[in-house]
Short mmCIF file of C-alpha atoms and ligand atoms in Angstrom, two decimals:
data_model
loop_
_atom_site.label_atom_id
_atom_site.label_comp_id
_atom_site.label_asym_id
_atom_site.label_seq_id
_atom_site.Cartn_x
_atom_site.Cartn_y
_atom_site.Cartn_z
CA UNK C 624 36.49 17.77 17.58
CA UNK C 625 36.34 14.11 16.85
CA UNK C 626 39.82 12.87 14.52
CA UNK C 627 39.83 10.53 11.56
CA UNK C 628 41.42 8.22 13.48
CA UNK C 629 38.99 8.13 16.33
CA UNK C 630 36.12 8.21 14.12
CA UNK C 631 33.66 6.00 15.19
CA UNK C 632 31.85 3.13 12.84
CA UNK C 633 29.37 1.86 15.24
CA UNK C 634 28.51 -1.82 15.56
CA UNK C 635 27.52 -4.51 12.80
CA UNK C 636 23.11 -4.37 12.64
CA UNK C 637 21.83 -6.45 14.74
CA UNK C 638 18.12 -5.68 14.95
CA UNK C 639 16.24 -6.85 17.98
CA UNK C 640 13.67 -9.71 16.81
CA UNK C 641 10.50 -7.78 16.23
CA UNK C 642 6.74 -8.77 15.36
CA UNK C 643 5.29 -5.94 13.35
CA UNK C 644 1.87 -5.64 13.91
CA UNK C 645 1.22 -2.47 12.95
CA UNK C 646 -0.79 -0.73 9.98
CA UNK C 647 2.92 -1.41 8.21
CA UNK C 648 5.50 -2.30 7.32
CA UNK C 649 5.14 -5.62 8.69
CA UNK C 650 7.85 -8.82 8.95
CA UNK C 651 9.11 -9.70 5.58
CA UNK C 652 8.65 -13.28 4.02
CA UNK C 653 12.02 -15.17 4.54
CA UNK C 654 12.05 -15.84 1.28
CA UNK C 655 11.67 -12.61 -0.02
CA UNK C 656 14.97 -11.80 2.38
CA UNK C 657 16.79 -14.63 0.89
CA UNK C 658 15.85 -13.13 -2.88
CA UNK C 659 17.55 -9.68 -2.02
CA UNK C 660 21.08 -11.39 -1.16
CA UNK C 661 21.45 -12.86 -4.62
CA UNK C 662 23.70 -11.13 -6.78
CA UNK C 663 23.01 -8.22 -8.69
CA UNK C 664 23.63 -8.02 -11.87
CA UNK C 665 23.44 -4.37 -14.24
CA UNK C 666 20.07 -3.62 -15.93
CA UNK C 667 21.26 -4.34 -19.60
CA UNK C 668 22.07 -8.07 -18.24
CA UNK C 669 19.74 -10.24 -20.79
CA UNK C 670 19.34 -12.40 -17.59
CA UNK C 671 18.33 -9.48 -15.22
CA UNK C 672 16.08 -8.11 -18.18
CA UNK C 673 14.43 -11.20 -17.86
CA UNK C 674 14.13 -10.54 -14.28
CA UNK C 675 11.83 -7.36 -15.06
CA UNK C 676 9.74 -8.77 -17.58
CA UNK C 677 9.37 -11.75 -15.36
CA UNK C 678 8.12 -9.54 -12.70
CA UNK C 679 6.15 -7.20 -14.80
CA UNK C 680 3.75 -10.88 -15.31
CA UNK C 681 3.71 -11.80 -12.02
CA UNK C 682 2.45 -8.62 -11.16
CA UNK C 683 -0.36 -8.33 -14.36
CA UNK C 684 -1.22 -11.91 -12.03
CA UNK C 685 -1.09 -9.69 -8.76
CA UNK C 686 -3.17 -6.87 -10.01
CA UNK C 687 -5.90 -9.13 -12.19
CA UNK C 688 -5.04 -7.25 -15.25
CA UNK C 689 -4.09 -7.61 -18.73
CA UNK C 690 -2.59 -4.40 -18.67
CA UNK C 691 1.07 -4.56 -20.93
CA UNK C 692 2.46 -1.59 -18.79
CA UNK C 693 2.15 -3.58 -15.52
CA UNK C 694 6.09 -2.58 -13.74
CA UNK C 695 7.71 -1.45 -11.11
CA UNK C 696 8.60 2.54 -9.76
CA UNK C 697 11.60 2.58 -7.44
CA UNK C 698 10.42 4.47 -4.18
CA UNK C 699 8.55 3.95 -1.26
CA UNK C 700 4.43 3.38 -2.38
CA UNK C 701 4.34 7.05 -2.75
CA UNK C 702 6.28 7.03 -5.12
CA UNK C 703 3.74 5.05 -7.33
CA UNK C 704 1.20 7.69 -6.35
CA UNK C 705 3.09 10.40 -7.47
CA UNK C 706 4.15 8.70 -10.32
CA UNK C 707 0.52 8.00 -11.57
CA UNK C 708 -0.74 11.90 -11.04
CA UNK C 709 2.24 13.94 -12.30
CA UNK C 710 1.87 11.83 -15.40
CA UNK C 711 -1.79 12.15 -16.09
CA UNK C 712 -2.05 15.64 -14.48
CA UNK C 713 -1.41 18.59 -17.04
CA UNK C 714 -1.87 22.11 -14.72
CA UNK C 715 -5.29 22.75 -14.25
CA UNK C 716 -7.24 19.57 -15.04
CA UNK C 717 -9.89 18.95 -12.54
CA UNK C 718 -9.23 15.92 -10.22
CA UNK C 719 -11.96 14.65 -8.10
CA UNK C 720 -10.54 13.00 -4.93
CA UNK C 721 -12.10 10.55 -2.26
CA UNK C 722 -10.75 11.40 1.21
CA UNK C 723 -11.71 9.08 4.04
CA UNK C 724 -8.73 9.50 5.76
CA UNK C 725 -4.88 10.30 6.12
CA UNK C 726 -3.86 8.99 2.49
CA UNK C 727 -7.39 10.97 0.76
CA UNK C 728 -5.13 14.17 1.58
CA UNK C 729 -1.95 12.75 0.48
CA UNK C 730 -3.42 12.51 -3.40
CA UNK C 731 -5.20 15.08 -2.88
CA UNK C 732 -1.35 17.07 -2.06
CA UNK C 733 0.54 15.46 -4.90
CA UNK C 734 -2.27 16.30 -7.49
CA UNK C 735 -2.33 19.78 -5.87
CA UNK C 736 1.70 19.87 -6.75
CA UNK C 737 0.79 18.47 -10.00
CA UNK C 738 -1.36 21.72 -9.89
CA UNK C 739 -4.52 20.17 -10.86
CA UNK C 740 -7.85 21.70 -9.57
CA UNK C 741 -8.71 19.13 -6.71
CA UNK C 742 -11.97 18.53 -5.32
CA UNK C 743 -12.30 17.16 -2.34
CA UNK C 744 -15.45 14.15 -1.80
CA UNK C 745 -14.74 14.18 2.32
CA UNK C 746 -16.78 11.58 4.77
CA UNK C 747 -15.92 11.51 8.47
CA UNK C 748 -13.20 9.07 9.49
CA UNK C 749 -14.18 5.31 9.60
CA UNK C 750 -16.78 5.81 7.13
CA UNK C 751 -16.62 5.09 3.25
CA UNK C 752 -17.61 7.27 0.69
CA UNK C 753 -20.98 6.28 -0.64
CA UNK C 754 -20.88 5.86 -4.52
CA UNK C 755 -23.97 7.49 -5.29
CA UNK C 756 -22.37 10.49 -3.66
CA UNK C 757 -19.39 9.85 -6.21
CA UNK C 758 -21.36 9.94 -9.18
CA UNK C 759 -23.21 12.74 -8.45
CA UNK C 760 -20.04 14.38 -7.68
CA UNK C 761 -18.38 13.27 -10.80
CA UNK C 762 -21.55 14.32 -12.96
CA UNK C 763 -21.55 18.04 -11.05
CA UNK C 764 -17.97 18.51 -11.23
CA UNK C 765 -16.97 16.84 -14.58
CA UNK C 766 -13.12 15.67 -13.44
CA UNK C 767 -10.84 14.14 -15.74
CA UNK C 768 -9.42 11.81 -12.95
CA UNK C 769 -10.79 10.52 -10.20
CA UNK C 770 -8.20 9.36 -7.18
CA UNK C 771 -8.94 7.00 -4.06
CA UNK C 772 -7.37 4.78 -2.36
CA UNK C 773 -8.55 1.16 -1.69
CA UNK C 774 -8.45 0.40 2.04
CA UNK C 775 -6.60 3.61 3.99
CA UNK C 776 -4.78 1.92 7.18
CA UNK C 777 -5.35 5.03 9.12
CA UNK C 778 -8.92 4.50 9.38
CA UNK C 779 -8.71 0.37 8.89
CA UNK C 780 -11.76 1.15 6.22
CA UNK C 781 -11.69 -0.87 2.87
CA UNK C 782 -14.03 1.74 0.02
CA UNK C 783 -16.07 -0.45 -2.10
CA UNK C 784 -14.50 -0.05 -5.92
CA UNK C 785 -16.83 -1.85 -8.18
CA UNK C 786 -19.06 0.76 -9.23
CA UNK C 787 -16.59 3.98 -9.12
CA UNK C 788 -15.16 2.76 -11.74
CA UNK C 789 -17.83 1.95 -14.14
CA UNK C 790 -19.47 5.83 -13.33
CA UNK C 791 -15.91 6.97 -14.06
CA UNK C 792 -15.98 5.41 -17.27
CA UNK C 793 -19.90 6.78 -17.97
CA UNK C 794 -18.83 10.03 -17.48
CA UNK C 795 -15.06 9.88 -19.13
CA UNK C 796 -13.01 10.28 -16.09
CA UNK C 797 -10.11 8.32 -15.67
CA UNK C 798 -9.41 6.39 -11.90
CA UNK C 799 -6.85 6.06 -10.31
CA UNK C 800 -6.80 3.49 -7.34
CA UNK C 801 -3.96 3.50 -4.20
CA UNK C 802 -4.32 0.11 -3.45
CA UNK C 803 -1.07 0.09 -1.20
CA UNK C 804 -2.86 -0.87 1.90
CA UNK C 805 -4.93 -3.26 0.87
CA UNK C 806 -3.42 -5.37 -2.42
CA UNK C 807 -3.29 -9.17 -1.97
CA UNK C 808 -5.07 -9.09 1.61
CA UNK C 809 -8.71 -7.88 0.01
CA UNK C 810 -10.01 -8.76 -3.01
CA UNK C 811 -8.46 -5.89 -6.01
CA UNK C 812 -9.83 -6.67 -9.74
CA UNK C 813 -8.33 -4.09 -11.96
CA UNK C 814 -9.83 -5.10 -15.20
CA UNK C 815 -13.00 -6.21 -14.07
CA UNK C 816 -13.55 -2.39 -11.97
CA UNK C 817 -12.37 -0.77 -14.82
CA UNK C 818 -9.77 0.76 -12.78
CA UNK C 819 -7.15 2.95 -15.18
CA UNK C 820 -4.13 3.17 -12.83
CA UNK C 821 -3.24 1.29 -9.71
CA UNK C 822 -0.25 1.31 -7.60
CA UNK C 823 0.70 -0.58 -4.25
CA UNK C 824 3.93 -1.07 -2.33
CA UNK C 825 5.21 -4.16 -0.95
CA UNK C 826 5.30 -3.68 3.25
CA UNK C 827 1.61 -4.55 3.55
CA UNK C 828 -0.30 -7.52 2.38
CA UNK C 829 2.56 -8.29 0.06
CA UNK C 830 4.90 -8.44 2.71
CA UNK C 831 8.38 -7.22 1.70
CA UNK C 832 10.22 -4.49 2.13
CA UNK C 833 9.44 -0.63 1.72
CA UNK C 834 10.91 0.53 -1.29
CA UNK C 835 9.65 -0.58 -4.96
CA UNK C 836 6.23 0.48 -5.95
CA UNK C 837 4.30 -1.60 -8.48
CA UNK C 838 1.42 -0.31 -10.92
CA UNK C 839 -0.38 -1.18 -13.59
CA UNK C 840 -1.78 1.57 -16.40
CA UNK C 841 -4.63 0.19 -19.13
CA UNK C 842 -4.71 1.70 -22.22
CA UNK C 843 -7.48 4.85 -21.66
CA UNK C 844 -4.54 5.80 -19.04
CA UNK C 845 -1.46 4.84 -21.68
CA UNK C 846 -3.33 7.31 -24.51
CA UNK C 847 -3.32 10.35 -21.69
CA UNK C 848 0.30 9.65 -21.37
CA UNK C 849 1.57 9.30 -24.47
CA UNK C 850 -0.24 12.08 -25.85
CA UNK C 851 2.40 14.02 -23.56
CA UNK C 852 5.98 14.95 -24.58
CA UNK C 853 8.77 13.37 -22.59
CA UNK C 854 12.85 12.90 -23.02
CA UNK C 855 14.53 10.04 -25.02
CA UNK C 856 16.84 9.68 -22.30
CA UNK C 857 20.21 8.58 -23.41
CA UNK C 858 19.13 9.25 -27.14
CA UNK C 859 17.94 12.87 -27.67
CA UNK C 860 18.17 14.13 -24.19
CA UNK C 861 17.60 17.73 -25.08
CA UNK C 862 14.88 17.12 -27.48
CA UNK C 863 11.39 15.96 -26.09
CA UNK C 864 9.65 13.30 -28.07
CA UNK C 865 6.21 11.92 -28.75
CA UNK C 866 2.58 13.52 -28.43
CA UNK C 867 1.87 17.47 -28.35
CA UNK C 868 0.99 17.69 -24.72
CA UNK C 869 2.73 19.41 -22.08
CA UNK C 870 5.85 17.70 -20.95
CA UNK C 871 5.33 15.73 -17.94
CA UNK C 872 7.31 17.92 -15.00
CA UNK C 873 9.23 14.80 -13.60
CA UNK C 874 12.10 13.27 -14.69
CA UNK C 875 12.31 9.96 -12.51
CA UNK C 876 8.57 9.74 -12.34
CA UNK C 877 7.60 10.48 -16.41
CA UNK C 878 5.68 7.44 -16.77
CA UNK C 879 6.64 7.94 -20.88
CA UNK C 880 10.04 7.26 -20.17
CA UNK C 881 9.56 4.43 -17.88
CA UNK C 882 7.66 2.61 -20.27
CA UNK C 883 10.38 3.27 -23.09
CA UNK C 884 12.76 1.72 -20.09
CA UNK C 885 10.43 -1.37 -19.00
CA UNK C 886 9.06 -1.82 -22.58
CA UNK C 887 10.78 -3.78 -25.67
CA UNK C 888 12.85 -0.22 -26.53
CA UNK C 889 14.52 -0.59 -23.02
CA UNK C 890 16.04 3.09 -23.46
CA UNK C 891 18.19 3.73 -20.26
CA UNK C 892 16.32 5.89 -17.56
CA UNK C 893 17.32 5.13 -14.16
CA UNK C 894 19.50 2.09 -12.39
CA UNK C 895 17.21 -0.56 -11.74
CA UNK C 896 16.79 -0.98 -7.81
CA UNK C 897 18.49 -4.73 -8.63
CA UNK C 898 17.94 -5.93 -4.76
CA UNK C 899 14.52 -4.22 -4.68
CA UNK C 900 13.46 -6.21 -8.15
CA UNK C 901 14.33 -9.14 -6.31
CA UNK C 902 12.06 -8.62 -3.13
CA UNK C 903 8.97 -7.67 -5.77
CA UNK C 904 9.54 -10.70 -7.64
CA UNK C 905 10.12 -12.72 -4.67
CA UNK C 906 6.72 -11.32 -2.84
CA UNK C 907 4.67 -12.17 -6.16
CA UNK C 908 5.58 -15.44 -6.05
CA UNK C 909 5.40 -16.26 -2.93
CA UNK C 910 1.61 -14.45 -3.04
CA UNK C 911 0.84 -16.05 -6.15
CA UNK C 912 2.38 -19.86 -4.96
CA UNK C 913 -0.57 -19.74 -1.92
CA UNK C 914 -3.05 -18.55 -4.65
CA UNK C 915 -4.30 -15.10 -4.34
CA UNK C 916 -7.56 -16.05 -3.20
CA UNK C 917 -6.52 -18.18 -0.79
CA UNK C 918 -4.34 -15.43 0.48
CA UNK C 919 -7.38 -13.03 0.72
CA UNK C 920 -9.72 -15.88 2.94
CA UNK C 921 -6.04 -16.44 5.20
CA UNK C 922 -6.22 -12.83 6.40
CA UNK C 923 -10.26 -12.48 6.24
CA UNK C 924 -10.17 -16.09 8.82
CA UNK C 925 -7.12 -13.67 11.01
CA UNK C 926 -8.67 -10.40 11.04
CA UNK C 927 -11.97 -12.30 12.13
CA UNK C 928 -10.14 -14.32 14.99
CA UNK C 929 -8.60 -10.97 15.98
CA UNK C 930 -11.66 -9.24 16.28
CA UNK C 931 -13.38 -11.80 18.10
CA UNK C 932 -10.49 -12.14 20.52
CA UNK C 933 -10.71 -8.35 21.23
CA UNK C 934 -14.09 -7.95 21.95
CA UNK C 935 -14.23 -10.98 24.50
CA UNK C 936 -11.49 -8.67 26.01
CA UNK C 937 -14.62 -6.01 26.02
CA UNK C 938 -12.96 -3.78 23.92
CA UNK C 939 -14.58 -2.16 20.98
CA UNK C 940 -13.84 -2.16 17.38
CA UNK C 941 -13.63 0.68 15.15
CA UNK C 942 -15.12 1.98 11.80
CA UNK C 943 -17.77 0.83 9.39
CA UNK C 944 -18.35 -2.84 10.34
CA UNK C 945 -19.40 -3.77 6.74
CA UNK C 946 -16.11 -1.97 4.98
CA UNK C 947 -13.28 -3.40 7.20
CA UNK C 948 -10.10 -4.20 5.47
CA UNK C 949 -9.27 -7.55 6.28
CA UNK C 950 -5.57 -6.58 7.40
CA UNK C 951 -5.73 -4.32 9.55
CA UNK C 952 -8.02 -4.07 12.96
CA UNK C 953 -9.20 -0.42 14.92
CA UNK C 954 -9.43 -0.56 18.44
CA UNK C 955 -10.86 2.00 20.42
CA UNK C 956 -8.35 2.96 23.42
CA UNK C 957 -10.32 2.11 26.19
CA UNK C 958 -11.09 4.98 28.86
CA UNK C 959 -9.68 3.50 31.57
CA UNK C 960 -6.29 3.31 29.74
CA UNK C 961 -4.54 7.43 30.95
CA UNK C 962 -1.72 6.34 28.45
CA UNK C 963 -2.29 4.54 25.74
CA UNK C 964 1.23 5.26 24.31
CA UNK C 965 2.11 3.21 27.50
CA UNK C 966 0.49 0.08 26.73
CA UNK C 967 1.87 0.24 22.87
CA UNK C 968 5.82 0.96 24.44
CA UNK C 969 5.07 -2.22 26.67
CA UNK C 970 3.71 -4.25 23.98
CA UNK C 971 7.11 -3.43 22.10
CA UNK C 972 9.92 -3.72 25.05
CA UNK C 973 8.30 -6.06 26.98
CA UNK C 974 6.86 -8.63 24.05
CA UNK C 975 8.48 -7.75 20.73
CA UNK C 976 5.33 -6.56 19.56
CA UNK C 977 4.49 -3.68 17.12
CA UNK C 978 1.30 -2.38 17.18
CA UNK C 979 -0.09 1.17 15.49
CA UNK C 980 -0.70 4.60 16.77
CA UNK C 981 -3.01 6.64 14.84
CA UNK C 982 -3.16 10.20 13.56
CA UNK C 983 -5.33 13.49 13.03
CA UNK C 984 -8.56 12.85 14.39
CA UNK C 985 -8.25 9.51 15.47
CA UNK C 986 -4.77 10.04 17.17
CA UNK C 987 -5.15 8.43 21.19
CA UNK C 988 -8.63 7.48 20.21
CA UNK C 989 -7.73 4.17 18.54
CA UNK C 990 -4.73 1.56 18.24
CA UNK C 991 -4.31 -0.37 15.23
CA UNK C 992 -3.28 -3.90 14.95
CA UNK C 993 -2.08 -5.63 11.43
CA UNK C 994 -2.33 -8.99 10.63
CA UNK C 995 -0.81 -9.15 7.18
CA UNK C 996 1.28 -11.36 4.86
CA UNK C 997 3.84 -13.50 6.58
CA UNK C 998 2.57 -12.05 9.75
CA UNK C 999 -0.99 -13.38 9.23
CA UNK C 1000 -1.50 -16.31 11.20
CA UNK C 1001 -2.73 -17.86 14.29
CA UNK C 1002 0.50 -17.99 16.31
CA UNK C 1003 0.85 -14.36 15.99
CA UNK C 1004 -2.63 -13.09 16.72
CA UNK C 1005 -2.65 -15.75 19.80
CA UNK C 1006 1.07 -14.04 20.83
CA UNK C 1007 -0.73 -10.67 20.52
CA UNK C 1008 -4.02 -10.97 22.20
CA UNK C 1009 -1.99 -12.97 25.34
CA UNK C 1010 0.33 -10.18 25.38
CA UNK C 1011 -1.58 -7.26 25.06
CA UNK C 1012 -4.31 -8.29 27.99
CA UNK C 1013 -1.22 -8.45 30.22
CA UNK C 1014 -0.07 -5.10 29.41
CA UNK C 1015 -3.49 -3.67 29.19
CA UNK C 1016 -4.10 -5.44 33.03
CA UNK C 1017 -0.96 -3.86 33.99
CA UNK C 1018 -2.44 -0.21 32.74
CA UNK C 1019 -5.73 -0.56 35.09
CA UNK C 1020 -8.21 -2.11 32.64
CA UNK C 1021 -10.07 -5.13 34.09
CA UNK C 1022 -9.74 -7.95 31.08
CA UNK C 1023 -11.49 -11.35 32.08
CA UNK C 1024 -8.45 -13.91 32.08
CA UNK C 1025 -7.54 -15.78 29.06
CA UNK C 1026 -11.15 -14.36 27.33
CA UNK C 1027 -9.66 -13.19 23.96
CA UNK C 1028 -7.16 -16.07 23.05
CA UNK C 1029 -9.93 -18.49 24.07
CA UNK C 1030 -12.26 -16.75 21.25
CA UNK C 1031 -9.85 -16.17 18.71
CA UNK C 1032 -8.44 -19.76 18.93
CA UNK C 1033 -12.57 -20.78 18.67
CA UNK C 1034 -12.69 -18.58 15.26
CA UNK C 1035 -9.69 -20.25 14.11
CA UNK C 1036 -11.06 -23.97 15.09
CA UNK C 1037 -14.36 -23.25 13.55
CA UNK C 1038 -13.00 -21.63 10.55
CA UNK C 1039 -11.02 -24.64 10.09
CA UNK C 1040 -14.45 -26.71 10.51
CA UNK C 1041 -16.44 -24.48 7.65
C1 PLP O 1046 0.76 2.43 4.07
C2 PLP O 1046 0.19 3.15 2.93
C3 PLP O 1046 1.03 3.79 1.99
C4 PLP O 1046 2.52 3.77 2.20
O1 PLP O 1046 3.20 4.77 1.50
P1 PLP O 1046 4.80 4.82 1.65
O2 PLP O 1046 5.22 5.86 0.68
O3 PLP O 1046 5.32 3.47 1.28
O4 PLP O 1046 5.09 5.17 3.06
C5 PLP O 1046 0.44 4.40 0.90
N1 PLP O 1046 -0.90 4.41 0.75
C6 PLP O 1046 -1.73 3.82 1.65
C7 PLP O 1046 -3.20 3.84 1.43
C8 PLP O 1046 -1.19 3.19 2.77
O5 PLP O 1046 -2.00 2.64 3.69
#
């Protein structure tokens, strides 16, 4: 039996120095760190309101939107998912959802808890899903929302947008867009897709912390919601308010009341994840300071370095060549290689170095290697490609000395030349 007085309480942190490149999270921006040790202040502070609606523009900026309801859900980026389909799903509406890998079945499990009727538009792993498939699909089956995500790290495969969203809008769907994976790093136009709802998190491309989840909702979305009943909270809690729909099942993710919280009525709903706030904020404007585009062409020029670096190594690439997220690089586990967890423990204790596993169908089949947001830049993809053709040497794959840094630091030079 341990006493109170023996009770232990462990040592102050003091995280080993990593570099996380994996599919996520990845090595936060220091100034994004230095944003969430400012004081915090309550959410009724006129300065800290400022704070939100500060963010909610920096993030309209992020998301290449107009949208007014442009904020922030506290929660990992799940939590913006779920947010976005318990909100638009009443039981039984049809919801058509693209699956081309691990986070396809994720929507397709919250809108099944939502209790929607889900359809499933599969393709095999590392593939997209081709749009004419999509409106044929949404013609057949008539949805009222369609879900995807953007680029879906376990397959490293980035699903062309621009179309989906004008079929959706032929054929009066509603779309819904994860863009978690991929926000920042690839290009993401909300407006110009006509995409209704988005939502992201910050550990990828964005490059803070796990935690806050931003989305935007444009106005076809807003009318769905609004036409549903939710709580006054703090008001008339036992009374539910506005349009004649069925309430929305969720209290902390009732997109109603979080706009009555974010918007000019600023009715209390939750505590506002002060610390968290920061980090968005922070992560916007360091994204937005570089210039989003410019951001986008930094880890297009690092992904391409990568991948030349890796296949001087002779090892192969995975997934559509044509729809590769620019983040985030498959590699097929060599053959030769009887333990490929091996080489990725190495890589860690031996060089500081994350890199992914994989899962389901493509688990020991394929590592995957990030290159995003702070972490996106020569010195680290150099680090990386030195280190792993030591460790994969060490695991009884011939690599020809020195081949991969030598062509990734050629991409780089002539990148710099174009
Ligand atoms: C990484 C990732 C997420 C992360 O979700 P969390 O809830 O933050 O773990 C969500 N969606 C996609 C497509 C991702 O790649």
């Amino acid at each position: 039996m341990m006493s109170d007085t023996r009770a232990e309480i462990f040592e102050e942190l003091e995280p080993e120095p990593r570099l996380l490149m994996g599919p996520g999270p990845v090595d936060v921006y220091p100034r994004v760190l230095r944003a969430m040790s400012v004081p915090l202040q309550g959410q009724f502070d006129p300065q800290f309101t400022g704070y939100m609606t500060q963010t909610m523009a920096l993030y309209r900026q992020v998301f290449r939107t107009g949208n007014p309801w442009t904020f922030m859900i506290d929660g990992s980026a799940r939590a913006g998912i779920e947010a976005a389909l318990a909100s638009l799903i009443v039981p039984g509406d049809k919801v058509l959802v693209l699956v081309f890998g691990r986070f396809g079945h994720l929507l397709a499990e919250i809108a099944r808890r939502s209790r929607a009727d889900v359809v499933l538009l599969e393709t095999e792993w590392g593939t997209i899903v081709d749009p004419q498939r999509v409106a044929e699909a949404v013609k057949r089956e008539r949805p009222k929302l369609v879900a995807t995500c953007q680029g879906d790290t376990s397959t490293t495969v980035l699903q062309p947008l621009a179309d989906i969203g004008r079929i959706c809008r032929e054929n009066d769907a509603l779309l819904y867009v994860d863009c978690t994976a991929s926000l920042a790093g690839n290009p993401f136009e909300t407006d110009a897709w006509c995409i209704d709802v988005a939502s992201a998190g910050l550990q990828k491309c964005l490059s803070g912390p796990p935690g806050i989840a931003p989305i935007t909702i444009g106005p076809r979305a807003e009318e769905v919601i609004t036409a549903r009943k939710h709580y006054e909270a703090g008001i008339k809690p036992a009374d539910a308010v506005d349009g004649n729909g069925p309430i929305i099942q969720s209290n902390y993710f009732d997109l109603g009341m979080l706009m009555d919280y974010w918007g000019p009525r600023r009715l209390n709903h939750h505590t506002e994840a002060a610390s968290m706030l920061y980090a968005a904020r922070e992560c916007a404007r360091v994204v937005l300071g570089e210039g989003l585009d410019k951001g986008i062409a930094r880890h297009r020029t690092s992904s391409a370095a990568l991948r030349a670096g890796l296949t001087a190594m002779g090892l192969e690439l995975f997934g559509d060549a044509e729809n590769r997220m620019a983040n985030v690089t498959g590699v097929t586990i060599p053959r030769a290689i009887r333990d490929p967890d091996a080489v990725r423990s190495q890589m860690l204790e031996d060089f500081g170095i994350e890199i992914g596993t994989s899962f389901g169908p493509l688990h020991g089949k394929i590592w995957r290697i990030g290159t995003m947001g702070y972490v996106c830049r020569k010195q680290n993809v150099l680090r990386c490609l030195a280190s792993l053709e030591q460790v994969l040497r060490r695991n009884g794959l011939t690599v020809p000395a020195g081949a991969g840094v030598d062509a990734a630091a050629d991409a780089y030079a002539a990148a710099a030349k174009a």
